Amino acid sequence: MNAVLTDWNIARRQIVGNAVSIGFAVAMYGVSFGALGTTTGLTIPQTMALSLLMFTGASQFTIVSTLASGGTALTAVIASWLMGTRNAAYSMRMTPILKASGAGRLVAVQLTIDESTAMGLAQDETAFEGRASRLAFWSTGLSVYLLWNLATFIGAISVSAIGDPKSFGLDAAIAAGLFALVWPQIKSRTDLSVAFGGALIALALTPIVPPGIPVLAAALVSVIVGWATSRRLS
Amino acid sequence: MMWFAVLAGAAGCYALKFVGSVIPAHILEQPTVKKIVLLLPISLLSALVAVQTFATSQSLVVDARVPALAAATVALRFKTPFILVVLIAAATAAALRYFGLAV
């Protein structure tokens, strides 16, 4: 019993530590987002509303840059929805793991993004009766939410931001972070082929379709492989 | 007009997250659906990693991110802790850019 408790204390500290570092890495882009919002014609409250209410980075950058490049409000809105579609798949996967109800469920829905899902799924689903997965999701979701909004505010009020996040290698850091979280999820040959298939489809489509669609199209690989393997079993 | 875009965009994005959470359990328990839902985050997140590594808006490029991800892969093979993997990738990309060896 004591050994289990000690293990859990170690695991818990590690999970929360990782969650906070993800929050800080993502927040650097929050500063860029805040600055982009207010320099392309949004007010500070509008920029903040996007981070507080929309809270899904890719959709936020898409709506702001579509408006900035002269797109209509409707085009910008639809483009942001398209970017946010993958979150629906994430909440399908996460809801049974989280077992949240009432207001907690509505908050969990809002926190369902790439980072929180990837962290939640990177844990062993059965570890500590599911507590590891749930803590990973919640701590990552909350740390990103708080730091992303704080960063948006800083970026929105002080246009001259901290400099280009790329010069700190943050673009590579975020890609590597997600990669490190996908890594433990690949447990079989099927998983591996789905990962490679998804990556290849997205890259093949990148030059020919608008941003957002390539990643979404990768879902097709899961649908086809999932359907084929479960048919073969039955 | 701006407020319309901001609020409609946010409402839709929340609705998308919400829809996934209210699909009845008996549908998700159906074997084919279950298998597909298990595999969905793997293809989506892998695609995202690929795009974040090789794409700059709509063009495919090889820049400092590629060696950074290669370094991260080596680190992962040696079971390096998460935070170190991220730092190794950031340091690789930042150093290559600082010394003008990659963009």
XYZ file of C-alpha atoms in Angstrom:
337
model
C 0.000 0.000 0.000
C 2.746 2.428 0.996
C 4.750 1.468 -2.057
C 1.740 2.234 -4.256
C 1.281 5.599 -2.579
C 4.954 6.474 -3.053
C 4.815 5.417 -6.702
C 1.763 7.569 -7.183
C 3.455 10.545 -5.547
C 6.407 10.197 -7.905
C 4.179 9.713 -10.951
C 1.997 12.630 -9.924
C 4.915 14.999 -9.546
C 6.308 13.953 -12.911
C 2.967 14.364 -14.696
C 2.302 17.805 -13.232
C 5.879 18.891 -13.998
C 5.504 17.856 -17.632
C 2.098 19.548 -17.814
C 3.526 22.836 -16.587
C 6.428 22.712 -19.066
C 3.988 22.095 -21.918
C 2.017 25.097 -20.685
C 5.093 27.338 -20.812
C 6.160 26.144 -24.284
C 2.683 26.696 -25.706
C 2.388 30.060 -23.933
C 5.251 31.471 -26.009
C 2.910 31.096 -28.966
C 0.152 32.690 -26.932
C 2.241 35.877 -26.854
C 2.541 35.710 -30.654
C -1.185 35.137 -30.922
C -2.029 38.097 -28.713
C 0.267 40.357 -30.722
C -1.118 39.051 -34.030
C -4.700 39.658 -32.881
C -4.246 43.279 -31.912
C -1.986 44.152 -34.866
C -4.462 42.795 -37.408
C -7.446 44.812 -36.262
C -8.978 42.960 -33.333
C -9.472 44.805 -30.058
C -7.872 43.504 -26.850
C -11.242 42.129 -25.574
C -11.833 40.351 -28.912
C -8.360 38.813 -28.869
C -8.860 37.699 -25.264
C -12.312 36.306 -26.055
C -10.731 34.006 -28.623
C -8.246 32.585 -26.123
C -10.812 32.310 -23.315
C -13.755 30.978 -25.307
C -12.419 29.335 -28.445
C -9.277 27.970 -26.755
C -7.859 25.889 -29.551
C -4.692 27.452 -30.932
C -4.896 26.360 -34.548
C -8.465 27.681 -34.909
C -7.500 30.958 -33.253
C -4.547 31.605 -35.572
C -6.719 30.618 -38.542
C -9.620 32.958 -37.765
C -7.305 35.912 -37.126
C -5.163 35.410 -40.208
C -8.196 34.820 -42.441
C -9.717 38.103 -41.257
C -6.363 39.863 -41.634
C -5.897 38.656 -45.208
C -9.234 40.177 -46.189
C -11.435 37.095 -45.844
C -15.091 37.612 -44.921
C -16.258 36.972 -41.352
C -18.129 33.880 -42.548
C -15.090 32.376 -44.293
C -12.991 33.022 -41.199
C -15.573 31.392 -38.929
C -15.879 28.289 -41.109
C -12.101 27.980 -41.402
C -11.802 28.058 -37.604
C -14.462 25.342 -37.255
C -12.617 23.169 -39.758
C -9.440 23.501 -37.687
C -11.346 22.608 -34.525
C -12.968 19.474 -35.928
C -10.235 17.156 -34.712
C -11.138 18.114 -31.135
C -14.429 16.217 -31.616
C -12.441 13.027 -32.174
C -10.335 13.795 -29.101
C -13.356 14.220 -26.821
C -14.853 10.955 -28.149
C -11.681 9.209 -27.023
C -11.197 11.111 -23.759
C -14.752 11.210 -22.342
C -14.866 7.548 -21.214
C -11.410 7.904 -19.640
C -12.209 11.126 -17.783
C -15.560 9.967 -16.339
C -16.412 13.608 -15.526
C -19.987 14.725 -14.942
C -21.955 17.939 -14.627
C -19.954 21.165 -14.704
C -16.695 19.203 -14.642
C -17.653 17.635 -17.939
C -18.366 21.005 -19.556
C -14.962 22.272 -18.384
C -13.243 19.081 -19.603
C -14.855 19.648 -23.020
C -13.363 23.129 -23.210
C -9.907 21.829 -22.209
C -9.920 19.119 -24.900
C -7.095 20.136 -27.255
C -4.040 18.519 -28.879
C -1.771 18.847 -25.844
C -4.175 17.686 -23.106
C -5.349 14.722 -25.194
C -1.825 13.696 -26.140
C -0.696 13.892 -22.496
C -3.733 11.951 -21.280
C -3.220 9.192 -23.828
C 0.547 9.025 -23.323
C -0.064 7.527 -19.851
C -0.877 3.889 -19.249
C -4.687 3.959 -19.199
C -4.828 1.383 -16.408
C -2.119 2.972 -14.238
C -3.339 3.935 -10.750
C -6.895 3.007 -11.792
C -6.882 5.604 -14.557
C -5.785 8.409 -12.273
C -2.555 8.952 -14.239
C -4.448 9.563 -17.501
C -6.974 11.822 -15.822
C -4.345 13.863 -13.957
C -2.296 14.206 -17.157
C -5.313 15.515 -19.070
C -6.516 17.905 -16.379
C -3.131 19.297 -15.357
C -2.101 19.848 -18.980
C -5.461 21.353 -19.934
C -5.491 23.734 -16.974
C -1.826 24.719 -17.232
C -2.177 25.451 -20.957
C -5.464 27.324 -20.380
C -4.028 29.592 -17.693
C -0.679 30.260 -19.340
C -2.134 30.599 -22.851
C -4.585 33.245 -21.690
C -1.997 35.091 -19.631
C 0.354 35.028 -22.618
C -2.370 36.220 -24.991
C -2.968 39.185 -22.724
C 0.735 40.042 -22.551
C 1.025 39.806 -26.341
C -2.146 41.823 -26.894
C -1.113 44.764 -24.720
C 2.560 44.855 -25.637
C 2.864 44.408 -29.360
C 6.655 44.248 -29.282
C 6.767 40.729 -27.936
C 9.657 38.619 -26.680
C 10.980 38.052 -30.180
C 10.452 35.257 -32.647
C 9.653 31.978 -30.821
C 11.494 30.220 -33.664
C 14.849 31.668 -32.550
C 14.406 29.703 -29.307
C 13.586 26.573 -31.312
C 10.078 26.566 -29.885
C 8.458 25.397 -33.104
C 10.667 22.307 -32.961
C 10.037 21.964 -29.214
C 6.279 21.811 -29.674
C 6.534 19.293 -32.521
C 8.985 17.180 -30.487
C 6.756 17.405 -27.413
C 3.757 16.074 -29.298
C 5.962 13.435 -30.909
C 7.168 12.295 -27.480
C 3.517 11.971 -26.421
C 2.474 10.009 -29.525
C 5.446 7.651 -29.134
C 4.099 5.649 -26.127
C 0.682 5.382 -27.800
C 2.153 3.264 -30.588
C 1.929 -0.249 -29.194
C 1.344 -2.433 -32.245
C 2.099 -2.744 -35.949
C -1.400 -1.453 -36.651
C -0.770 1.659 -34.544
C 2.522 2.229 -36.335
C 0.977 1.949 -39.788
C -1.821 4.327 -38.754
C 0.773 6.845 -37.487
C 2.829 6.656 -40.687
C -0.264 6.628 -42.903
C -1.660 9.705 -41.181
C 1.632 11.581 -41.419
C 2.065 10.726 -45.116
C -1.483 11.738 -46.087
C -1.130 15.050 -44.270
C 2.199 15.835 -45.958
C 0.939 14.771 -49.397
C -2.078 17.063 -49.081
C -0.234 20.062 -47.590
C 0.682 21.715 -50.927
C -2.743 21.177 -52.513
C -5.422 21.935 -49.915
C -5.834 24.779 -47.383
C -4.111 24.407 -43.981
C -6.146 22.385 -41.499
C -7.557 19.909 -43.990
C -4.370 17.782 -44.299
C -4.402 16.882 -40.583
C -8.147 16.266 -40.645
C -7.816 14.021 -43.705
C -5.418 11.810 -41.752
C -8.438 10.649 -39.735
C -9.435 8.622 -42.811
C -6.513 6.281 -42.132
C -7.931 5.458 -38.693
C -11.399 4.915 -40.129
C -10.172 2.584 -42.877
C -7.695 0.633 -40.743
C -10.117 0.449 -37.782
C -12.907 -0.814 -40.002
C -10.699 -3.330 -41.807
C -9.113 -4.795 -38.668
C -12.371 -5.175 -36.754
C -13.954 -6.875 -39.781
C -11.056 -9.293 -40.006
C -11.525 -10.189 -36.343
C -15.245 -10.902 -36.642
C -18.766 42.139 -37.544
C -15.546 41.226 -35.721
C -17.507 40.262 -32.622
C -19.777 38.094 -34.749
C -16.761 36.232 -36.134
C -15.150 35.853 -32.697
C -18.279 34.579 -30.958
C -19.588 32.382 -33.777
C -16.135 30.874 -34.229
C -15.800 30.176 -30.503
C -19.321 28.742 -30.210
C -18.699 26.364 -33.106
C -15.353 25.225 -31.736
C -16.914 24.498 -28.341
C -19.801 22.673 -30.019
C -17.335 20.450 -31.900
C -15.565 19.507 -28.668
C -18.954 18.940 -27.021
C -20.381 16.701 -29.758
C -17.616 14.170 -29.237
C -18.413 13.960 -25.526
C -22.130 13.156 -25.862
C -21.989 10.230 -28.250
C -23.877 7.446 -26.417
C -21.720 4.734 -24.836
C -23.485 1.937 -26.730
C -22.374 3.443 -30.035
C -18.786 3.858 -28.826
C -18.808 0.277 -27.512
C -19.662 -1.113 -30.938
C -16.445 -2.992 -31.960
C -15.775 -1.195 -35.261
C -16.491 2.254 -33.793
C -14.395 1.419 -30.746
C -11.405 0.422 -32.865
C -11.720 3.551 -35.024
C -11.987 5.879 -31.996
C -8.911 4.221 -30.443
C -6.937 4.867 -33.625
C -8.190 8.421 -34.320
C -5.845 10.363 -32.003
C -2.888 8.352 -33.339
C -3.445 9.377 -36.973
C -4.431 12.958 -36.085
C -1.525 13.616 -33.712
C 0.995 11.914 -36.034
C -0.263 14.042 -38.912
C 0.064 17.114 -36.723
C 3.660 16.241 -35.811
C 4.483 15.694 -39.509
C 2.942 19.024 -40.507
C 4.617 20.865 -37.641
C 7.957 19.385 -38.725
C 7.845 19.716 -42.508
C 5.244 22.336 -43.428
C 5.462 26.114 -43.575
C 1.934 27.215 -44.473
C 1.366 25.324 -47.744
C 4.879 24.322 -48.707
C 6.972 21.396 -47.554
C 10.405 22.436 -46.337
C 13.396 20.869 -44.634
C 14.687 23.334 -42.049
C 16.078 23.310 -38.495
C 12.986 21.441 -37.264
C 13.998 18.244 -39.097
C 17.375 17.702 -37.358
C 15.682 18.772 -34.104
C 13.075 16.029 -34.469
C 15.800 13.564 -35.448
C 17.627 14.413 -32.210
C 14.357 13.981 -30.301
C 13.874 10.550 -31.905
C 17.325 9.424 -30.761
C 16.566 10.737 -27.269
C 13.248 8.849 -27.205
C 14.976 5.616 -28.209
C 17.154 5.983 -25.104
C 14.035 6.493 -22.954
C 14.970 10.091 -22.146
C 12.454 11.914 -19.893
C 9.858 14.032 -21.684
C 11.192 17.439 -20.655
C 14.710 16.560 -21.826
C 13.409 15.395 -25.207
C 11.675 18.745 -25.660
C 14.752 20.696 -24.546
C 17.053 18.706 -26.860
C 14.782 19.509 -29.817
C 14.581 23.201 -28.913
C 18.339 23.488 -28.361
C 19.128 21.726 -31.655
C 16.878 24.012 -33.686
C 17.942 27.160 -31.830
C 21.659 26.353 -32.213
C 21.390 25.543 -35.929
C 19.577 28.824 -36.489
C 21.929 30.855 -34.307
C 24.984 29.637 -36.215
C 23.229 30.125 -39.525
C 23.380 26.417 -40.406
C 19.646 26.144 -41.028
C 16.605 28.394 -41.189
